[in-house]
Tab-separated table of C-alpha atoms in Angstrom:
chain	number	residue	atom	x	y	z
A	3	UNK	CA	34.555	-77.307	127.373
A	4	UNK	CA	37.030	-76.313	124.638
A	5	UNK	CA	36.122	-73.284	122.675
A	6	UNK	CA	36.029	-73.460	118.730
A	7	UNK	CA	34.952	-71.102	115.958
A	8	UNK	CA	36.865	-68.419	117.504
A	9	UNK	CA	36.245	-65.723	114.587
A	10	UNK	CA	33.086	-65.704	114.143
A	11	UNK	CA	33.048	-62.869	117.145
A	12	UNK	CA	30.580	-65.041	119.155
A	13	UNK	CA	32.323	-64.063	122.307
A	14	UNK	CA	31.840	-60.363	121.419
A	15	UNK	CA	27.945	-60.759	121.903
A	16	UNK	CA	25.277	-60.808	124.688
A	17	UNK	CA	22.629	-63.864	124.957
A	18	UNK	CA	19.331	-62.555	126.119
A	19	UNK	CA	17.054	-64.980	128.814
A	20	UNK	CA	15.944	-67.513	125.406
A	21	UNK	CA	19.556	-67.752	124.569
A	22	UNK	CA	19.655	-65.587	121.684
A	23	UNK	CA	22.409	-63.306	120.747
A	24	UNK	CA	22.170	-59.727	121.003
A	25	UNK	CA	24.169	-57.292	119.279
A	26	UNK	CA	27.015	-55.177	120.752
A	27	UNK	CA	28.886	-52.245	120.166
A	28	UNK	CA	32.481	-54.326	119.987
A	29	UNK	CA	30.921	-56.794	117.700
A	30	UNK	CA	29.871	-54.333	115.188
A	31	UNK	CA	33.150	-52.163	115.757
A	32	UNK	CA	34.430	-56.219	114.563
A	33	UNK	CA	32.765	-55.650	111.651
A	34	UNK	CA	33.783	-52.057	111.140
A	35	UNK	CA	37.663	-53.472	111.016
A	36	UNK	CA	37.328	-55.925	108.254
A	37	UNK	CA	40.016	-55.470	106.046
A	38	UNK	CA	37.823	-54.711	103.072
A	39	UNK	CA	36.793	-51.540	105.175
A	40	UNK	CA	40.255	-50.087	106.516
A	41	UNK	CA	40.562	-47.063	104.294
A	42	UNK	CA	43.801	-47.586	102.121
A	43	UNK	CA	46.601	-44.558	102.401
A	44	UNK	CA	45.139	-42.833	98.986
A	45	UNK	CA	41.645	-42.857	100.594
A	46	UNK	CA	39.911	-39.921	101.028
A	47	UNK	CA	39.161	-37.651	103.766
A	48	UNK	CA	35.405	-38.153	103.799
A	49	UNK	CA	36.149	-42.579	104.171
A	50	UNK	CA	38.828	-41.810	106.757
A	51	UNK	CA	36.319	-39.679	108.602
A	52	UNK	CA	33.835	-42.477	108.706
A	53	UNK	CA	35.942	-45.174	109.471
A	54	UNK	CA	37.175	-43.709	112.279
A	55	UNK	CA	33.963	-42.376	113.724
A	56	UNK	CA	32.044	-45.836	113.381
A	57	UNK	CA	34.635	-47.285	115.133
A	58	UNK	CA	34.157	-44.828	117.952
A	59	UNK	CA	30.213	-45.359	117.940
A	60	UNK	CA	29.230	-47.920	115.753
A	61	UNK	CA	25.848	-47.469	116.186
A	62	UNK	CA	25.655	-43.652	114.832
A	63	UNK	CA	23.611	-42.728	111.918
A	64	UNK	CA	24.979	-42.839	108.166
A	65	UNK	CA	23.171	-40.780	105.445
A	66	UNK	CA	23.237	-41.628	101.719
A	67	UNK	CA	24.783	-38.486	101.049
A	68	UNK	CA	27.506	-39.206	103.460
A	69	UNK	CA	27.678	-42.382	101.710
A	70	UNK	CA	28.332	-41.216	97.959
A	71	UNK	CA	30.406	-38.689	99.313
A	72	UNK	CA	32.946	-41.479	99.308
A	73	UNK	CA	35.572	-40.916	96.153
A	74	UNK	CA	36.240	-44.724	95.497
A	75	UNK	CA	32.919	-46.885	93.868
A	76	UNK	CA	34.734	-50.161	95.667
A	77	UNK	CA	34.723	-48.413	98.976
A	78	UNK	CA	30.655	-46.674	98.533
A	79	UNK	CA	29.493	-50.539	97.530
A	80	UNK	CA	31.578	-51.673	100.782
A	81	UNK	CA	30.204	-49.542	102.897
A	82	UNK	CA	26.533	-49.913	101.479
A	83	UNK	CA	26.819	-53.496	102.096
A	84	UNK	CA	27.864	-53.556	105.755
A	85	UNK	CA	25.727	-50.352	106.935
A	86	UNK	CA	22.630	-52.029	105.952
A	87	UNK	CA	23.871	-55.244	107.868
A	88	UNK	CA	24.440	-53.519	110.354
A	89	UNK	CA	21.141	-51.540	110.227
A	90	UNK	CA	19.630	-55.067	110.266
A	91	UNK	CA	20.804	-56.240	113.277
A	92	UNK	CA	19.547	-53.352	115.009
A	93	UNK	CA	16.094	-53.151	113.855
A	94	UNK	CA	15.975	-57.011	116.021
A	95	UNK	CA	16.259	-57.985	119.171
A	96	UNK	CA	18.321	-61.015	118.189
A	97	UNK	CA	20.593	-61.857	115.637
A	98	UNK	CA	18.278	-65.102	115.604
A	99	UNK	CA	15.278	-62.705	114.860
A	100	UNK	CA	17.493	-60.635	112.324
A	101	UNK	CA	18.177	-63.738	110.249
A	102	UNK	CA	14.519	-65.258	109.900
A	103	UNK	CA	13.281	-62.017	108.990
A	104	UNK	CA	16.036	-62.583	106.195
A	105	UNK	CA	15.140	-65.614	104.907
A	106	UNK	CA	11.333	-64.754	105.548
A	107	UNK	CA	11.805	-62.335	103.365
A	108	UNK	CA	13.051	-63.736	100.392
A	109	UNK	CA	15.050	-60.613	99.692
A	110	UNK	CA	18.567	-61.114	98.599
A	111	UNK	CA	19.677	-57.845	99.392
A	112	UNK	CA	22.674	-59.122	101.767
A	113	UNK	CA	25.841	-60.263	100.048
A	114	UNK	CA	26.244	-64.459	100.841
A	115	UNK	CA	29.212	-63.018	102.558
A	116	UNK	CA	27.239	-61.579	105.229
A	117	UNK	CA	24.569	-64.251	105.633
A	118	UNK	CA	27.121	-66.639	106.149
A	119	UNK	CA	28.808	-64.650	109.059
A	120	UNK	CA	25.038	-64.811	110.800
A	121	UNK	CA	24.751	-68.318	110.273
A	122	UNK	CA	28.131	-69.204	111.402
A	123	UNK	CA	27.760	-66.994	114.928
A	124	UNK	CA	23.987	-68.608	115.362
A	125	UNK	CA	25.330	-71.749	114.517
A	126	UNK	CA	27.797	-71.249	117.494
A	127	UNK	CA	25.142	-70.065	119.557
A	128	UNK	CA	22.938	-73.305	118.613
A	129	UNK	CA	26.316	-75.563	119.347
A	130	UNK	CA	27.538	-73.744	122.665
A	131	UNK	CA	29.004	-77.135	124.535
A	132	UNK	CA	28.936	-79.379	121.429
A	133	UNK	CA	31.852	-81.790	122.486
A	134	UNK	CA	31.717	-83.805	119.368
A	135	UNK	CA	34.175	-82.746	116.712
A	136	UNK	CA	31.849	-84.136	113.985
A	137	UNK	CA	29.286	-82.611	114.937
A	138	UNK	CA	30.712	-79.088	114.559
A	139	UNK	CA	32.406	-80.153	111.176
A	140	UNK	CA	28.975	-81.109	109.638
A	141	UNK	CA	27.847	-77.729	110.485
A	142	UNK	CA	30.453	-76.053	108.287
A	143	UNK	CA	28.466	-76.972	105.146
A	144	UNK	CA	25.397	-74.618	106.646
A	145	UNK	CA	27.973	-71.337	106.451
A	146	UNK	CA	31.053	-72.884	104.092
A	147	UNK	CA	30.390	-74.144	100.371
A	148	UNK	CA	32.215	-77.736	100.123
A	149	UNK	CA	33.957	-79.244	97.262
A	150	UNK	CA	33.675	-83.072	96.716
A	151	UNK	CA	37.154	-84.616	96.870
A	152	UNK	CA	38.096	-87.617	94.179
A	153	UNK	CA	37.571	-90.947	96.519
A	154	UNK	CA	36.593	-94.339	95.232
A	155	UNK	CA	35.124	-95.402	98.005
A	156	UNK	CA	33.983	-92.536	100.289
A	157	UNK	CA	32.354	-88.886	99.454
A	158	UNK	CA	34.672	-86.532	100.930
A	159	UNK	CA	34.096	-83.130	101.189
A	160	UNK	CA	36.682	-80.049	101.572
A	161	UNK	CA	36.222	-76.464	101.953
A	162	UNK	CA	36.161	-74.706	98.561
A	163	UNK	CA	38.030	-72.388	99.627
A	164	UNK	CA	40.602	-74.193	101.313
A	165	UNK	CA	40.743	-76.474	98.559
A	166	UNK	CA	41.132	-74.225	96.202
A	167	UNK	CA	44.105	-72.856	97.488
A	168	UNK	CA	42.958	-69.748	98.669
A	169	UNK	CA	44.002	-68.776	102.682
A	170	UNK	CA	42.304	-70.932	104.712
A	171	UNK	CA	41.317	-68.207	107.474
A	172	UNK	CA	38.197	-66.832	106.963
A	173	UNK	CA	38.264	-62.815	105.843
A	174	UNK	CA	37.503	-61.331	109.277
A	175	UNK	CA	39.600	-59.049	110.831
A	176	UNK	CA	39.603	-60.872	114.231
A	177	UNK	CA	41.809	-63.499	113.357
A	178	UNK	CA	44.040	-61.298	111.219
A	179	UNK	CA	45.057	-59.211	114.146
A	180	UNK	CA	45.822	-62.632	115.782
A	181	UNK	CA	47.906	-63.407	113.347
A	182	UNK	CA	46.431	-66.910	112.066
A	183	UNK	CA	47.540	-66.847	108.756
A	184	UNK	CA	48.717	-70.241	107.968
A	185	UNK	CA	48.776	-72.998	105.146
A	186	UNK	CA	45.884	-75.434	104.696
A	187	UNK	CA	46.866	-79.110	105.170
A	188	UNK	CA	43.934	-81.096	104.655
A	189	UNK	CA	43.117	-84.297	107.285
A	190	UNK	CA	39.712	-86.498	106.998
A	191	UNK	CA	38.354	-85.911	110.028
A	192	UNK	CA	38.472	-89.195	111.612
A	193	UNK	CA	38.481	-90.656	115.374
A	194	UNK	CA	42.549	-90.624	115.302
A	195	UNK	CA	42.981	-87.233	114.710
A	196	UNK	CA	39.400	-85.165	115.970
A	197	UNK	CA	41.187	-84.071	118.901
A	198	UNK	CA	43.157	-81.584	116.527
A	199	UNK	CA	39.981	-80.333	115.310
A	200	UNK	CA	39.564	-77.754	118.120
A	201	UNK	CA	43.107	-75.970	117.633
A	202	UNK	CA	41.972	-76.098	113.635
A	203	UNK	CA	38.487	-75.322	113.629
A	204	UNK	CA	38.947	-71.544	112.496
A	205	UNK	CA	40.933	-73.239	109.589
A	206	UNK	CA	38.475	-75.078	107.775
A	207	UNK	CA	41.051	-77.430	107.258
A	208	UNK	CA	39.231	-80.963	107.273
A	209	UNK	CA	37.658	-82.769	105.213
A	210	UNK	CA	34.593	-84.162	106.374
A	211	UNK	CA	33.065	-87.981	105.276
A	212	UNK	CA	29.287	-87.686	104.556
A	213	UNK	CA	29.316	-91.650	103.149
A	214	UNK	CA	26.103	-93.094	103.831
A	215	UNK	CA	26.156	-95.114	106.420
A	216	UNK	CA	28.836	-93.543	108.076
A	217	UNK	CA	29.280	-90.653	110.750
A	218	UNK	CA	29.201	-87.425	108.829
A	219	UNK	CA	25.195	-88.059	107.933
A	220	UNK	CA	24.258	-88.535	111.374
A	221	UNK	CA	25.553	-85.726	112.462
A	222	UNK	CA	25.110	-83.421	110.057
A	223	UNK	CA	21.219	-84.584	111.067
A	224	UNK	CA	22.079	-83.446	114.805
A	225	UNK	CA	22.627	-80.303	113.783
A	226	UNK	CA	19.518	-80.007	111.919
A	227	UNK	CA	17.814	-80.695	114.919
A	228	UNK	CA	19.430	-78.160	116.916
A	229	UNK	CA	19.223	-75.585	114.317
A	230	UNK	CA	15.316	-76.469	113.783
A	231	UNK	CA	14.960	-76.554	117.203
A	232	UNK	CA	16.746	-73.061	118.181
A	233	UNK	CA	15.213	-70.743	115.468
A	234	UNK	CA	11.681	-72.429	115.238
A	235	UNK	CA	11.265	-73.678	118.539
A	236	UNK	CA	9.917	-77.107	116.884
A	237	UNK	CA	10.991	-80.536	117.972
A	238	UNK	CA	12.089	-82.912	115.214
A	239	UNK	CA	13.533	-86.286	114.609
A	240	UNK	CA	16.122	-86.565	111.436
A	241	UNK	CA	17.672	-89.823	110.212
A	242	UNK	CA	19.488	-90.365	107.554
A	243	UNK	CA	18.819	-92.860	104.528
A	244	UNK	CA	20.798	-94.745	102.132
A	245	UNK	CA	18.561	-94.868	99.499
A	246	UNK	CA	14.819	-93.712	98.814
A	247	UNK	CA	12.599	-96.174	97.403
A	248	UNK	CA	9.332	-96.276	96.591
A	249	UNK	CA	8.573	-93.458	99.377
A	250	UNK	CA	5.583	-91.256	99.610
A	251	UNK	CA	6.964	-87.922	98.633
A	252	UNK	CA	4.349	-86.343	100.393
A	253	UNK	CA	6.518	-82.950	100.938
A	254	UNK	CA	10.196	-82.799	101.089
A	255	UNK	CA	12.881	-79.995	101.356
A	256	UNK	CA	15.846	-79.479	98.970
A	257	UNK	CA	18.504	-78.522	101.064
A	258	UNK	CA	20.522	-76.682	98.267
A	259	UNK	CA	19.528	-75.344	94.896
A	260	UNK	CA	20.080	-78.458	92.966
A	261	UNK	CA	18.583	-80.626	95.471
A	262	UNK	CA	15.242	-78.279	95.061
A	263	UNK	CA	15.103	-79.331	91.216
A	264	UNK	CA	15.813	-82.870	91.686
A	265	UNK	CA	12.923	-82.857	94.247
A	266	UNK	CA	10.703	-80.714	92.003
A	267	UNK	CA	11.231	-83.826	89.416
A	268	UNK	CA	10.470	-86.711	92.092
A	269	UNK	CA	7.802	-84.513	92.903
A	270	UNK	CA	5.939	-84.413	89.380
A	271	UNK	CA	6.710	-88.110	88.718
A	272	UNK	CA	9.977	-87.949	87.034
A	273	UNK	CA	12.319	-90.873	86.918
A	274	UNK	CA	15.846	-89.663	87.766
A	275	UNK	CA	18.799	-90.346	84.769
A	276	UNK	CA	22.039	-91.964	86.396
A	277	UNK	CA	23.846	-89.069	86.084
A	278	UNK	CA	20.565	-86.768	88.285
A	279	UNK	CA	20.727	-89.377	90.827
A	280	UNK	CA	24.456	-89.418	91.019
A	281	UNK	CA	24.107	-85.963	92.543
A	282	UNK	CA	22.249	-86.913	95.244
A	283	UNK	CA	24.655	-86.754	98.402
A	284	UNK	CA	22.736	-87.888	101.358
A	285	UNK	CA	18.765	-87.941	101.935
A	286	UNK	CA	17.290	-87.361	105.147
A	287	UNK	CA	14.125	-88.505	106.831
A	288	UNK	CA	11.921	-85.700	108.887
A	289	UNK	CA	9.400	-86.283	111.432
A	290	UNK	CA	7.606	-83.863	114.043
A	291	UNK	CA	7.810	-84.736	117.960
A	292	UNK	CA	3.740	-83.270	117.794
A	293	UNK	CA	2.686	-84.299	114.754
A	294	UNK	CA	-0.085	-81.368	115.862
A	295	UNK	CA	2.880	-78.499	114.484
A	296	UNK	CA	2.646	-79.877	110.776
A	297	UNK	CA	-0.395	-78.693	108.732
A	298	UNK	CA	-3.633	-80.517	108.809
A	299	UNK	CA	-3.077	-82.461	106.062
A	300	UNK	CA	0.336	-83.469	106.471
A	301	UNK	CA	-0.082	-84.454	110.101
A	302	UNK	CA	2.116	-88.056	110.672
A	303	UNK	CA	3.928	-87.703	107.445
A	304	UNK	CA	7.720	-87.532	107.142
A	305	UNK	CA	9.171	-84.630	104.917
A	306	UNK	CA	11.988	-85.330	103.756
A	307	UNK	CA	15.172	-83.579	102.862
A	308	UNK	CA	17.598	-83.675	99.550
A	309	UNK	CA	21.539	-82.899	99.839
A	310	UNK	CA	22.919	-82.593	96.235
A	311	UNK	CA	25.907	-81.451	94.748
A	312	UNK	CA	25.980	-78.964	91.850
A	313	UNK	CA	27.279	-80.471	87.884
A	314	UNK	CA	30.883	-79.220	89.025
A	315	UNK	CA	30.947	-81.254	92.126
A	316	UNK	CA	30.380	-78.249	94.695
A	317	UNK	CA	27.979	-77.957	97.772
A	318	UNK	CA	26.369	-74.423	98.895
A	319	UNK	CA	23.636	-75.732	101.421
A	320	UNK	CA	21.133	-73.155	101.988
A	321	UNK	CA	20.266	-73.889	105.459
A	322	UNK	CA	17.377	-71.031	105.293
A	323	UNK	CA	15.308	-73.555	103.567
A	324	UNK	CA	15.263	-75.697	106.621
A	325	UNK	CA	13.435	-72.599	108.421
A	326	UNK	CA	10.843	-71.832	105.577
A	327	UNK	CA	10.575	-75.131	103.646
A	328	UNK	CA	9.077	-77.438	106.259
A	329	UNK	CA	4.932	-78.065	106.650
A	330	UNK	CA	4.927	-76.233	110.259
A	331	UNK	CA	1.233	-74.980	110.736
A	332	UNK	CA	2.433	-71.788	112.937
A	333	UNK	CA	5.969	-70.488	112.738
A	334	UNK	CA	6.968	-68.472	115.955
A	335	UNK	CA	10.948	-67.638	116.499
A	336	UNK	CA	11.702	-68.349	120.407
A	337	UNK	CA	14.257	-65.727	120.670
């Protein structure tokens, strides 16, 4: 099986017997070498010194003062940010465990930066031996925000930040000491041409096709089944839908911020404008395997889930809310 998502430092981790992914000394030493942490030449001695004794043992202890002994405020904030990551994944057993305690939570205290790079490695973790190119780009949108590309007939999406010109490789250190710097030429994933999405797929360098209808939806559902599935150890069915009419919105899940308030209207009555419903990307219909894991009075009813795009024409999916949104009577993690 051909290996993809090559930075997110999967292959630097251990899998305990569930399958989840337990942290290691070279993955954190990974995250120790980002570039935003190498200590410039005009750093001072007290960031060199830590630098280079993390990277020896990444696990050792880091006070506050040791912390704000640091001269530059860009470098403290840095190093705030990634110590208490990395403090994170050590108080779990699991990465998996690490991020629903996260999202449990409902603490943003992580930069999106770093929640992304946990959903991207988990999301590798939940894929291990995906073979289907489309598969793996629909799960892009759960760790990259997309940008809708003009089409008459289609709804593209692109990778902001490939799209917007930025470097297409994504800021880990990994890949820069690979050298895989290159220019983004974006392709529309498409049957021709997936074969090139394995050599690409640390590029972010296709555009994927979420028409209704088409492929992207169903397998962008796929991997809402796996991801359900993994982290919540629940067994669900998602199809997509064209259209939603005159459903029983007996619960649903936004899957993004803007798809929250649009369901938030549906929910209170509200008849959507043209331009609300225009947002709408792709809907989603939910059903349990045991309809005995929903709550009592919810049991046999479909939930289902919103995709929307914000007014500027962006999606940031918020794949947390798939873990804490749903009507599951008990939620146990299996990892």
């Amino acid at each position: 099986m051909k290996d993809f998502w090559i930075a997110c430092g999967h292959h630097l981790l251990d899998r305990d017997e569930s399958g989840g992914l337990c942290v290691t000394d070279e993955f954190l030493k990974a995250c120790f070498a980002r570039p935003e942490l190498m200590p410039p030449r005009d750093a001072c001695p007290v960031e060199r010194r830590l630098h280079r004794e993390l990277l020896g043992d990444p696990r050792q202890a880091v006070s506050a003062d040791e912390i704000a002994a640091v001269a530059d405020e860009d470098a403290r904030e840095n190093w705030r940010f990634v110590l208490a990551f990395r403090d994170l994944l050590l108080r779990h057993p699991t990465l998996e465990a690490a991020y629903l305690a996260t999202v449990r939570s409902r603490v943003n205290d992580l930069p999106p930066l770093f929640v992304n790079q946990l959903v991207h490695v988990i999301l590798r973790n939940v894929l291990d031996g995906c073979g289907d190119p489309f598969v793996l780009r629909a799960a892009e949108l759960f760790f990259r925000p997309q940008r809708i590309l003009p089409h008459d007939q289609a709804l593209l999406l692109g990778d902001e930040e490939v799209v917007g010109g930025q470097s297409p490789t994504p800021v880990l250190s990994l890949m820069s000491m690979l050298g895989a710097m290159t220019d983004a030429q974006l392709d529309v994933l498409r049957d021709e041409n997936a074969g090139d999405y394995w050599q690409r797929s640390d590029q972010f360098d296709m555009a994927c096709d979420l028409t209704a209808g088409g492929r992207g939806p169903i397998a962008l559902a796929q991997v809402m089944v796996r991801w359900i599935s993994h982290l919540l150890a629940v067994d669900v069915a998602v199809e997509p839908l064209r259209e939603l009419h005159d459903a029983r919105l007996t619960w649903y899940v936004g899957l993004d911020a803007d798809a929250t308030r649009i369901g938030d209207r549906l929910w209170h009555g509200e008849r959507l404008d043209e331009h609300s419903a225009g947002g709408v990307l792709a809907l989603f219909r939910l059903t349990f395997a045991d309809t005995s894991a929903a709550m009592d009075d919810l049991r046999g009813e479909p939930v289902y889930l919103i995709l929307a795009m914000t007014p500027d024409q962006k999606l940031r999916m918020k794949p947390q809310n798939l873990l804490t949104g749903l009507p599951i009577k008990r939620l146990e993690m299996v990892t």
